[in-house]
Coordinates of C-alpha atoms and ligand atoms in Angstrom, one line a residue:
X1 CA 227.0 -63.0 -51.6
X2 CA 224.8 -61.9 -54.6
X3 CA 226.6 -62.2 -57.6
X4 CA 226.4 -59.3 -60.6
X5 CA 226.8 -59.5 -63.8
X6 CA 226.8 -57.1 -66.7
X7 CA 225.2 -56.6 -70.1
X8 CA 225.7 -55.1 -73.1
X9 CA 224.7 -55.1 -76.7
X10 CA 227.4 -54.7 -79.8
X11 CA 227.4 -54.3 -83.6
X12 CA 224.5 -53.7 -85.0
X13 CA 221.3 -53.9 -83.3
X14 CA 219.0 -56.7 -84.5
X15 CA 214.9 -57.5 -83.7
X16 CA 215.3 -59.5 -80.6
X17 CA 218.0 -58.3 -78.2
X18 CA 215.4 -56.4 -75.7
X19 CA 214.4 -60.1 -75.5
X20 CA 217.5 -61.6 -75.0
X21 CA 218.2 -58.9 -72.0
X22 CA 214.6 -59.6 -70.7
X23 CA 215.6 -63.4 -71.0
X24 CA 218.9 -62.8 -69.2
X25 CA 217.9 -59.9 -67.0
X26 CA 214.9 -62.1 -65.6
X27 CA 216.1 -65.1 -65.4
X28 CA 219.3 -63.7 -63.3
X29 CA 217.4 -61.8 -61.0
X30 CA 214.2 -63.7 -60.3
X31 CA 215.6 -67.5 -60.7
X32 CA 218.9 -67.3 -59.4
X33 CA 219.1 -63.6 -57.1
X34 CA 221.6 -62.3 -59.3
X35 CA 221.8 -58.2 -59.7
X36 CA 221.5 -57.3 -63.2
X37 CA 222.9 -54.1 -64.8
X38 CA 223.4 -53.0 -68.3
X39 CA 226.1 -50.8 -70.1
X40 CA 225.0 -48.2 -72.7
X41 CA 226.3 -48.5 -76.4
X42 CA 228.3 -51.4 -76.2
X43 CA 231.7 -52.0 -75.3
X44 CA 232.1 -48.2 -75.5
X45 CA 229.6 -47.8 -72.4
X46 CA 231.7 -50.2 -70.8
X47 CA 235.4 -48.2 -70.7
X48 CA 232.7 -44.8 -70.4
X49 CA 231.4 -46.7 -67.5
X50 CA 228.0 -45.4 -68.3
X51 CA 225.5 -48.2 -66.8
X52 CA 221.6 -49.1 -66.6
X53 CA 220.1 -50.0 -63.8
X54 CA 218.4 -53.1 -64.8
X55 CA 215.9 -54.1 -62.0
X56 CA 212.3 -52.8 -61.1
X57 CA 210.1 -52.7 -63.8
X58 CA 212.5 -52.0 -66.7
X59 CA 212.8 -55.5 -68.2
X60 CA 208.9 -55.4 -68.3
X61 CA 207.0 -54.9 -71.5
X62 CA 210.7 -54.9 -73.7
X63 CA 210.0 -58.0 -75.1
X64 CA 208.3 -57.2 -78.1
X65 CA 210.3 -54.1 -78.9
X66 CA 212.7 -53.7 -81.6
X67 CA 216.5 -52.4 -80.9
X68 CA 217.7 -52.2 -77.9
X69 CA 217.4 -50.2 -74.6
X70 CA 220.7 -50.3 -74.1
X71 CA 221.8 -48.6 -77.1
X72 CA 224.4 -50.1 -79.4
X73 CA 228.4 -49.4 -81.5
X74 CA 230.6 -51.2 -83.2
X75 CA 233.2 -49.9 -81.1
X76 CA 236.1 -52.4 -80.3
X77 CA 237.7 -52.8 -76.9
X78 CA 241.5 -52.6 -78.7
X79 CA 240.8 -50.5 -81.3
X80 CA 238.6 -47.2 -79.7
X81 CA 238.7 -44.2 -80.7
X82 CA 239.3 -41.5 -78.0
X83 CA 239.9 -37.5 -78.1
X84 CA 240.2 -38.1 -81.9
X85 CA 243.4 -41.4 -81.2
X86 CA 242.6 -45.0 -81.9
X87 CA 243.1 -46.5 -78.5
X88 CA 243.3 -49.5 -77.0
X89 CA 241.1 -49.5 -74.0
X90 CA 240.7 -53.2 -72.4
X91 CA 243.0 -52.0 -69.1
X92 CA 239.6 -49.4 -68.3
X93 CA 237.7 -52.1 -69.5
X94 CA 239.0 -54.7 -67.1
X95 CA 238.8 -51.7 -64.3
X96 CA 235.3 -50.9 -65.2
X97 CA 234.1 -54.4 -64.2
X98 CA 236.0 -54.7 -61.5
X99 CA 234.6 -51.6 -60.2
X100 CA 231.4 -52.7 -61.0
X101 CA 232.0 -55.7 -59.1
X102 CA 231.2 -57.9 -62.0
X103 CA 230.9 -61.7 -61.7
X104 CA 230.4 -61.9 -65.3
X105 CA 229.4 -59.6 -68.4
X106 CA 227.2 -61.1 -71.2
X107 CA 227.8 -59.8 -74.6
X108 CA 225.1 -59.6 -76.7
X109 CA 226.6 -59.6 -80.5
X110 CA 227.7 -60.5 -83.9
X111 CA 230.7 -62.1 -85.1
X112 CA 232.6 -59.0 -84.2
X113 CA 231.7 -58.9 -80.6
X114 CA 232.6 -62.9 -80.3
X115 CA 235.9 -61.6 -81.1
X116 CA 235.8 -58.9 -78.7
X117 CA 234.3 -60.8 -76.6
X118 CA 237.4 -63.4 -76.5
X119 CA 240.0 -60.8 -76.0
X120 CA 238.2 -59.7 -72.9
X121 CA 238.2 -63.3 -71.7
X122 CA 241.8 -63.6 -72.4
X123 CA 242.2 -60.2 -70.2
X124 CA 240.9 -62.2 -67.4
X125 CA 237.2 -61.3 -67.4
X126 CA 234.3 -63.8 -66.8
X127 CA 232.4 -64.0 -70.4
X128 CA 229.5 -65.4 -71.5
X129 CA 227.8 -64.6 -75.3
X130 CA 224.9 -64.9 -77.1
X131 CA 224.9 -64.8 -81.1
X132 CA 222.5 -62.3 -82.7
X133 CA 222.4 -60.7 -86.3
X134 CA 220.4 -60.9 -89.5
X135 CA 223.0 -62.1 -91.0
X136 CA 222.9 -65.3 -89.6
X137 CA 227.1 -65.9 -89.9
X138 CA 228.1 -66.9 -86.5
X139 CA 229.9 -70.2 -86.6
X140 CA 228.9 -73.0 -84.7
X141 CA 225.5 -71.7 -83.8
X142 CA 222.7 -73.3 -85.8
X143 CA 220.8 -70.0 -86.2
X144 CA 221.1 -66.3 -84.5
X145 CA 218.4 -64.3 -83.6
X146 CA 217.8 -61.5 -85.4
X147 CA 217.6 -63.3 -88.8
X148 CA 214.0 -64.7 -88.8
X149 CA 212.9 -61.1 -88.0
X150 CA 214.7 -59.9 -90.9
X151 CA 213.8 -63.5 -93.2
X152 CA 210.2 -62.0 -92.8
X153 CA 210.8 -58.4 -94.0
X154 CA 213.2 -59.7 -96.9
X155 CA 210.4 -61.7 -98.1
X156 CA 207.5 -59.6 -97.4
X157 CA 209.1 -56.8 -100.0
X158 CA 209.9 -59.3 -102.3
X159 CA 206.0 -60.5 -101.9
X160 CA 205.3 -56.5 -102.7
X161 CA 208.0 -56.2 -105.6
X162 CA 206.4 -58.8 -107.8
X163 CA 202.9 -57.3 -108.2
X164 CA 204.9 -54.0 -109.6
X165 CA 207.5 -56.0 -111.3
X166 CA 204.5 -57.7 -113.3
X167 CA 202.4 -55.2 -114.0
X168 CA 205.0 -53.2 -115.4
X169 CA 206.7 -56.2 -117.3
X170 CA 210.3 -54.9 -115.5
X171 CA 212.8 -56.7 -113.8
X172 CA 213.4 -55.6 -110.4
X173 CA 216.8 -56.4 -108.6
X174 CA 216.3 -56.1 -105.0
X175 CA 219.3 -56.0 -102.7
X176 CA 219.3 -57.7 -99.6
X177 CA 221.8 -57.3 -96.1
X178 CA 224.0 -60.2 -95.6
X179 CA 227.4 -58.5 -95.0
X180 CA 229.9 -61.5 -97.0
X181 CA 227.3 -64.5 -96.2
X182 CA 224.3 -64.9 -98.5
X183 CA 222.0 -66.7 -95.8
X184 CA 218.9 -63.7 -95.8
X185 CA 219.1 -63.5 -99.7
X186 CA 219.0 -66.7 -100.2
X187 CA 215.9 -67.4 -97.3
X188 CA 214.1 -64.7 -98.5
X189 CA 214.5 -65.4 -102.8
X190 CA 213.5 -68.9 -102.0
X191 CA 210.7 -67.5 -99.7
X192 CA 209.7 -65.0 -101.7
X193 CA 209.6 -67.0 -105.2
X194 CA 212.4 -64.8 -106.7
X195 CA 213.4 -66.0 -110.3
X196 CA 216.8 -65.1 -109.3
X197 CA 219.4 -65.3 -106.5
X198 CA 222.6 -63.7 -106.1
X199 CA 224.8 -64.7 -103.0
X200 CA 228.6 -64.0 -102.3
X201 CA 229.0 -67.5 -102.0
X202 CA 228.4 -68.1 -105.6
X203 CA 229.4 -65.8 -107.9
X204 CA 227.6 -64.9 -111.1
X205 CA 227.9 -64.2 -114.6
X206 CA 225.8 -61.6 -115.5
X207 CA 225.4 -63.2 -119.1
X208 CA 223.6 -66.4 -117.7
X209 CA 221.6 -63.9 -115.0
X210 CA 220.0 -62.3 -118.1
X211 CA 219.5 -65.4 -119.8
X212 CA 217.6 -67.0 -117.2
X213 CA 215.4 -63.8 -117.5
X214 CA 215.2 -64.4 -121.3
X215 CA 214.3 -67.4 -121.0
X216 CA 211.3 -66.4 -118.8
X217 CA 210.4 -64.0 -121.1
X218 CA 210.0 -66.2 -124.3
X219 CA 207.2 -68.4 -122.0
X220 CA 205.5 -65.7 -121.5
X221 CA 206.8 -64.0 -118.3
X222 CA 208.3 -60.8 -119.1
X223 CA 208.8 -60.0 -115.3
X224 CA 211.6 -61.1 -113.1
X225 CA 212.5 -60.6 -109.3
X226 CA 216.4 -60.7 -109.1
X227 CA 217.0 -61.1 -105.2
X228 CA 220.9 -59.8 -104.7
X229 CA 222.9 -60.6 -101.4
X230 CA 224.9 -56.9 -100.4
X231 CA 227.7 -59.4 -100.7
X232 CA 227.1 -60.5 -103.9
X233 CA 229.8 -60.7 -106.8
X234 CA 230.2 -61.0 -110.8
X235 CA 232.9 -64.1 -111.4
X236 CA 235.0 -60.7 -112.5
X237 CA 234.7 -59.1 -109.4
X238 CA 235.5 -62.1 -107.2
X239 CA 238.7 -62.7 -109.3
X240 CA 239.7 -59.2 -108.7
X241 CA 239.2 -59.4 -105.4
X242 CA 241.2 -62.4 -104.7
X243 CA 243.8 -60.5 -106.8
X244 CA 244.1 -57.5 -104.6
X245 CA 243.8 -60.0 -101.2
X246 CA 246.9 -62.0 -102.5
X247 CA 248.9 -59.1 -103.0
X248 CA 248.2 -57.2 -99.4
X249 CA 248.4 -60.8 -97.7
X250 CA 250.5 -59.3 -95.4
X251 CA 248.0 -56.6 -94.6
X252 CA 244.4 -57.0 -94.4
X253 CA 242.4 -55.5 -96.9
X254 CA 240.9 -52.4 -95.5
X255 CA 237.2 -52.4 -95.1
X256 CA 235.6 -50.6 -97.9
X257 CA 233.1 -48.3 -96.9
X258 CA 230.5 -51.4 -97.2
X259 CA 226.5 -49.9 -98.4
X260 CA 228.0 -47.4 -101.1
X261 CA 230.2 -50.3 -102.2
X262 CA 227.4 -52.5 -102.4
X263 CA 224.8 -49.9 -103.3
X264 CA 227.2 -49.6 -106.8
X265 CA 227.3 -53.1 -107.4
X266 CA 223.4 -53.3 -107.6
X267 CA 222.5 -50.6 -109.7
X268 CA 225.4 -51.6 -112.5
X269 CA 223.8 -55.1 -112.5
X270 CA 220.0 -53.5 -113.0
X271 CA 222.0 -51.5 -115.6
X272 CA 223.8 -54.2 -117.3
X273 CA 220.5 -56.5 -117.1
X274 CA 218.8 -53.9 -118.9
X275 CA 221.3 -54.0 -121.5
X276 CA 220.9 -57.5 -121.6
X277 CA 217.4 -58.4 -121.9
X278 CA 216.2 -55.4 -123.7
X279 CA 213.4 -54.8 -120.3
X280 CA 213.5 -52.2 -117.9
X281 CA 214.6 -52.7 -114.6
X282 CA 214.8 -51.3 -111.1
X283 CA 216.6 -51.4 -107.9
X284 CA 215.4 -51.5 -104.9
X285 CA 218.3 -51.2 -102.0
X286 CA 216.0 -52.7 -98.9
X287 CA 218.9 -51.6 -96.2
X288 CA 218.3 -51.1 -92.6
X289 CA 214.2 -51.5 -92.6
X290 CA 215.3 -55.2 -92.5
X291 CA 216.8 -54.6 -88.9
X292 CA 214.0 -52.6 -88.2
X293 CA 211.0 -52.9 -85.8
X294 CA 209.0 -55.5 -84.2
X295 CA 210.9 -59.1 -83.5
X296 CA 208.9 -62.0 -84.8
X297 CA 207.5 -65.0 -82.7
X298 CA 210.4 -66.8 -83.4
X299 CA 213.4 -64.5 -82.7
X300 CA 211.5 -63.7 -79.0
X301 CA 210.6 -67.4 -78.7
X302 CA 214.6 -67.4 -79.4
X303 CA 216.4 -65.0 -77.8
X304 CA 214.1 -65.8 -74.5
X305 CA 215.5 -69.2 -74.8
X306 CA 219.3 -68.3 -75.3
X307 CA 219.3 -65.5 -72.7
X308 CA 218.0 -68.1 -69.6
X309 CA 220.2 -70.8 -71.0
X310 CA 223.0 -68.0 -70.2
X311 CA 221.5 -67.4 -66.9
X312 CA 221.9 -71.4 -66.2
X313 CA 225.8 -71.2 -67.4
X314 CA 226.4 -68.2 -65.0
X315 CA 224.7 -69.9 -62.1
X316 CA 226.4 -73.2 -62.8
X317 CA 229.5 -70.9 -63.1
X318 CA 230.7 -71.9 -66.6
X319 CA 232.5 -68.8 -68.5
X320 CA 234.2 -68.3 -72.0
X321 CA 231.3 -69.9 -74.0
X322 CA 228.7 -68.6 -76.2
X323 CA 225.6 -69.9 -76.3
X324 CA 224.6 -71.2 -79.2
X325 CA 221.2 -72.6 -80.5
X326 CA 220.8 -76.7 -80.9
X327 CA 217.5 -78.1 -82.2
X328 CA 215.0 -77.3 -79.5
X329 CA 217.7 -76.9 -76.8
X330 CA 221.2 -74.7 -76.4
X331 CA 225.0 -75.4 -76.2
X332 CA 227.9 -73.8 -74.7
X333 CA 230.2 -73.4 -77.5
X334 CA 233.8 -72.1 -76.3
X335 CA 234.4 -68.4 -77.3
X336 CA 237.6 -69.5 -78.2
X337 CA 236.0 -72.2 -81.4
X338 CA 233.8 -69.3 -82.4
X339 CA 235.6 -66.3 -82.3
X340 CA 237.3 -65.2 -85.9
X341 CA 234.6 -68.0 -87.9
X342 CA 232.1 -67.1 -90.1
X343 CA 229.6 -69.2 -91.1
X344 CA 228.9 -68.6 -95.2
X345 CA 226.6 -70.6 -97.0
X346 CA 228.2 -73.8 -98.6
X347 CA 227.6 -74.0 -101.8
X348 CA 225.6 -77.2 -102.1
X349 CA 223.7 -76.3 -99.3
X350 CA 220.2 -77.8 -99.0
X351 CA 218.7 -74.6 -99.2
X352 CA 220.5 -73.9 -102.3
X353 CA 219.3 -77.2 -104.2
X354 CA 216.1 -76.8 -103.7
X355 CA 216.3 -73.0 -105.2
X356 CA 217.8 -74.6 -108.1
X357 CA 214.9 -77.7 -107.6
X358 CA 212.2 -75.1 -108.6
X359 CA 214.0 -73.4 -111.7
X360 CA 215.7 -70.6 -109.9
X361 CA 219.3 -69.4 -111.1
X362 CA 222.0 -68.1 -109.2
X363 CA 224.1 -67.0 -112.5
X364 CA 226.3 -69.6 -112.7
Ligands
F6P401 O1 225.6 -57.2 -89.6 C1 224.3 -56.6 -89.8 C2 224.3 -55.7 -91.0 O2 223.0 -55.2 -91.1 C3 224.8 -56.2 -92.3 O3 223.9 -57.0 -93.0 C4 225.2 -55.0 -93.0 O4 226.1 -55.2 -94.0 C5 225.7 -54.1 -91.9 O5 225.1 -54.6 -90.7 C6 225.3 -52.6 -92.0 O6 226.0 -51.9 -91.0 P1 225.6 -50.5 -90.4 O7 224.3 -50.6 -89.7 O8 226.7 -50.2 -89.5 O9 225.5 -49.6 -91.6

């Protein structure tokens, strides 16, 4: 009997995923016979039932496109809201892909949707992930796609930044996406030459921030390019933060309302570096052009990989896993491992010593 599985994209969308569904789509129809379909904005698509015919022509020419043709939320199966309630819809979930006559649903997504993901395998569903972002944060997966992509634009500004930043003798403090992990500032300061680098993982003092720009300026370099993770934090602000987490252990801090939140955070440190040096500076907030347009060479190279590899573990009907990228091949990592992980950069990471091996400072 032909088997048919499901697909859907979650969270937010990244450069890559049309090529992960081509990768999938294709694979599943033209290797193995499968019949492909696709659900519209996520999980919410899913309990809306509102589907995609994925066949014909339609998986033709996405590969190079950015977003996704399937539309995208960060909707939650457990936690939806409906007619104006926060509901919990996995039971029309589960009935949706039964009515479907699913065999298995792929779940294109974040850390968030591993999560969701799991639940749905633990409502009985056959699941099978792939792990996409910029933010490159899902555990257990050497890289996701989505973050090259947004490596390149990161850089590419910061490329842009330095010519004004020089001719203008300013310091320019460029924030860049990350959510809490510092893995895209941190590619795209070493990348992109900034002086210096600001990731959640290490917090900063803004005293030793503006010395390192002093210090530039005395030999002659009155420029600097400050490269600032979203997530970023002065050793003040992580201490308060651990505060306020201590005392709501028993409740999870609520999500602040994350750009504006970050958004502050930058301009008081252009302000305070200002103060500081005694040079003007500027900030420059790169937001969502980083998730924006085409995916590069290596995200489709990539997601093509992942999204056959998932085609393989559906065929050789293995479900629960993600699968995550190994070196030149792929893994099936249990949704169970992943789920709830986030992968942060260590603090001695490679990457970060040899920042520090060519002079730069992370403020601390
Ligand atoms: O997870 C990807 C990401 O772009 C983060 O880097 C950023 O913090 C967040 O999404 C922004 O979310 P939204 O697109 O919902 O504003």
């Amino acid at each position: 009997m032909t088997q048919t599985i499901g697909i859907l994209t979650s969270g937010g969308d990244t450069p890559g995923l049309n090529a992960a569904i081509r990768g999938v789509g294709k694979a599943c129809q033209t290797h193995y016979g499968m019949h492909v379909i696709g659900f519209r904005d996520g999980f919410r698509g899913l309990m809306e039932n509102r589907t995609m015919a994925l066949d014909g022509d339609i998986l033709s020419g996405i590969l190079t496109l950015g977003g996704t043709i399937l539309g995208t939320s960060r909707d939650k199966p457990h936690k939806m809201p409906v007619n104006g309630k926060v509901m919990d819809m996995t039971e029309t979930i589960v009935a949706n892909y039964h009515a479907n006559q699913l065999d298995c649903l792929v779940c294109l997504g974040g850390g968030g949707t591993q999560k969701n993901a799991l639940r749905l395998k633990q409502a009985g569903l056959n699941i099978v992930t792939l792990p996409k972002t910029i933010d490159n944060d899902v555990a257990l997966t050497e890289t996701t796609f989505g973050f090259d992509t947004a490596l390149g634009i990161a850089t590419d500004a910061i490329d842009r930044l330095h010519s004004t930043a020089h001719s203008h003798h300013r310091i320019i403090v460029v924030e860049i996406m990350g959510h809490r992990a510092g893995w895209l500032a941190l590619g795209a300061g070493i990348s992109g030459g900034a002086d210096v680098i600001l990731i959640p993982e290490i917090p900063y003092d803004v005293t030793s921030v503006a010395d390192a720009i002093k210090a530039r300026k005395r030999k002659g370099k009155p420029f600097s390019i400050v490269a600032v993770a979203e997530g970023a934090l002065s050793q003040e602000e992580f201490a308060a933060q651990q505060v306020a987490a201590a005392k709501k252990k028993e409740k999870k801090p609520k999500e602040p309302e994350p750009e504006l939140v970050y958004a502050e955070r930058t301009l008081k440190l252009a302000r305070q570096l200002e103060l500081l040096t005694g040079l003007e500076a500027r900030p420059t907030i790169l937001g969502h052009l980083q998730r924006g347009g085409t995916p590069s060479a290596a995200d489709r190279l990539l997601a093509t990989r992942l999204g056959t590899a998932a085609a393989d573990l559906i065929a050789a009907g293995q479900f629960g896993y993600m699968v995550a990228a190994r070196g030149e091949t792929s893994l099936p990592v249990p949704l169970d491992e992943v789920a709830g992980q986030v992968k942060i950069v260590p603090p001695d990471h490679p990457w970060v010593a040899s920042a520090r091996g060519v002079g730069t400072s992370f403020g601390d």
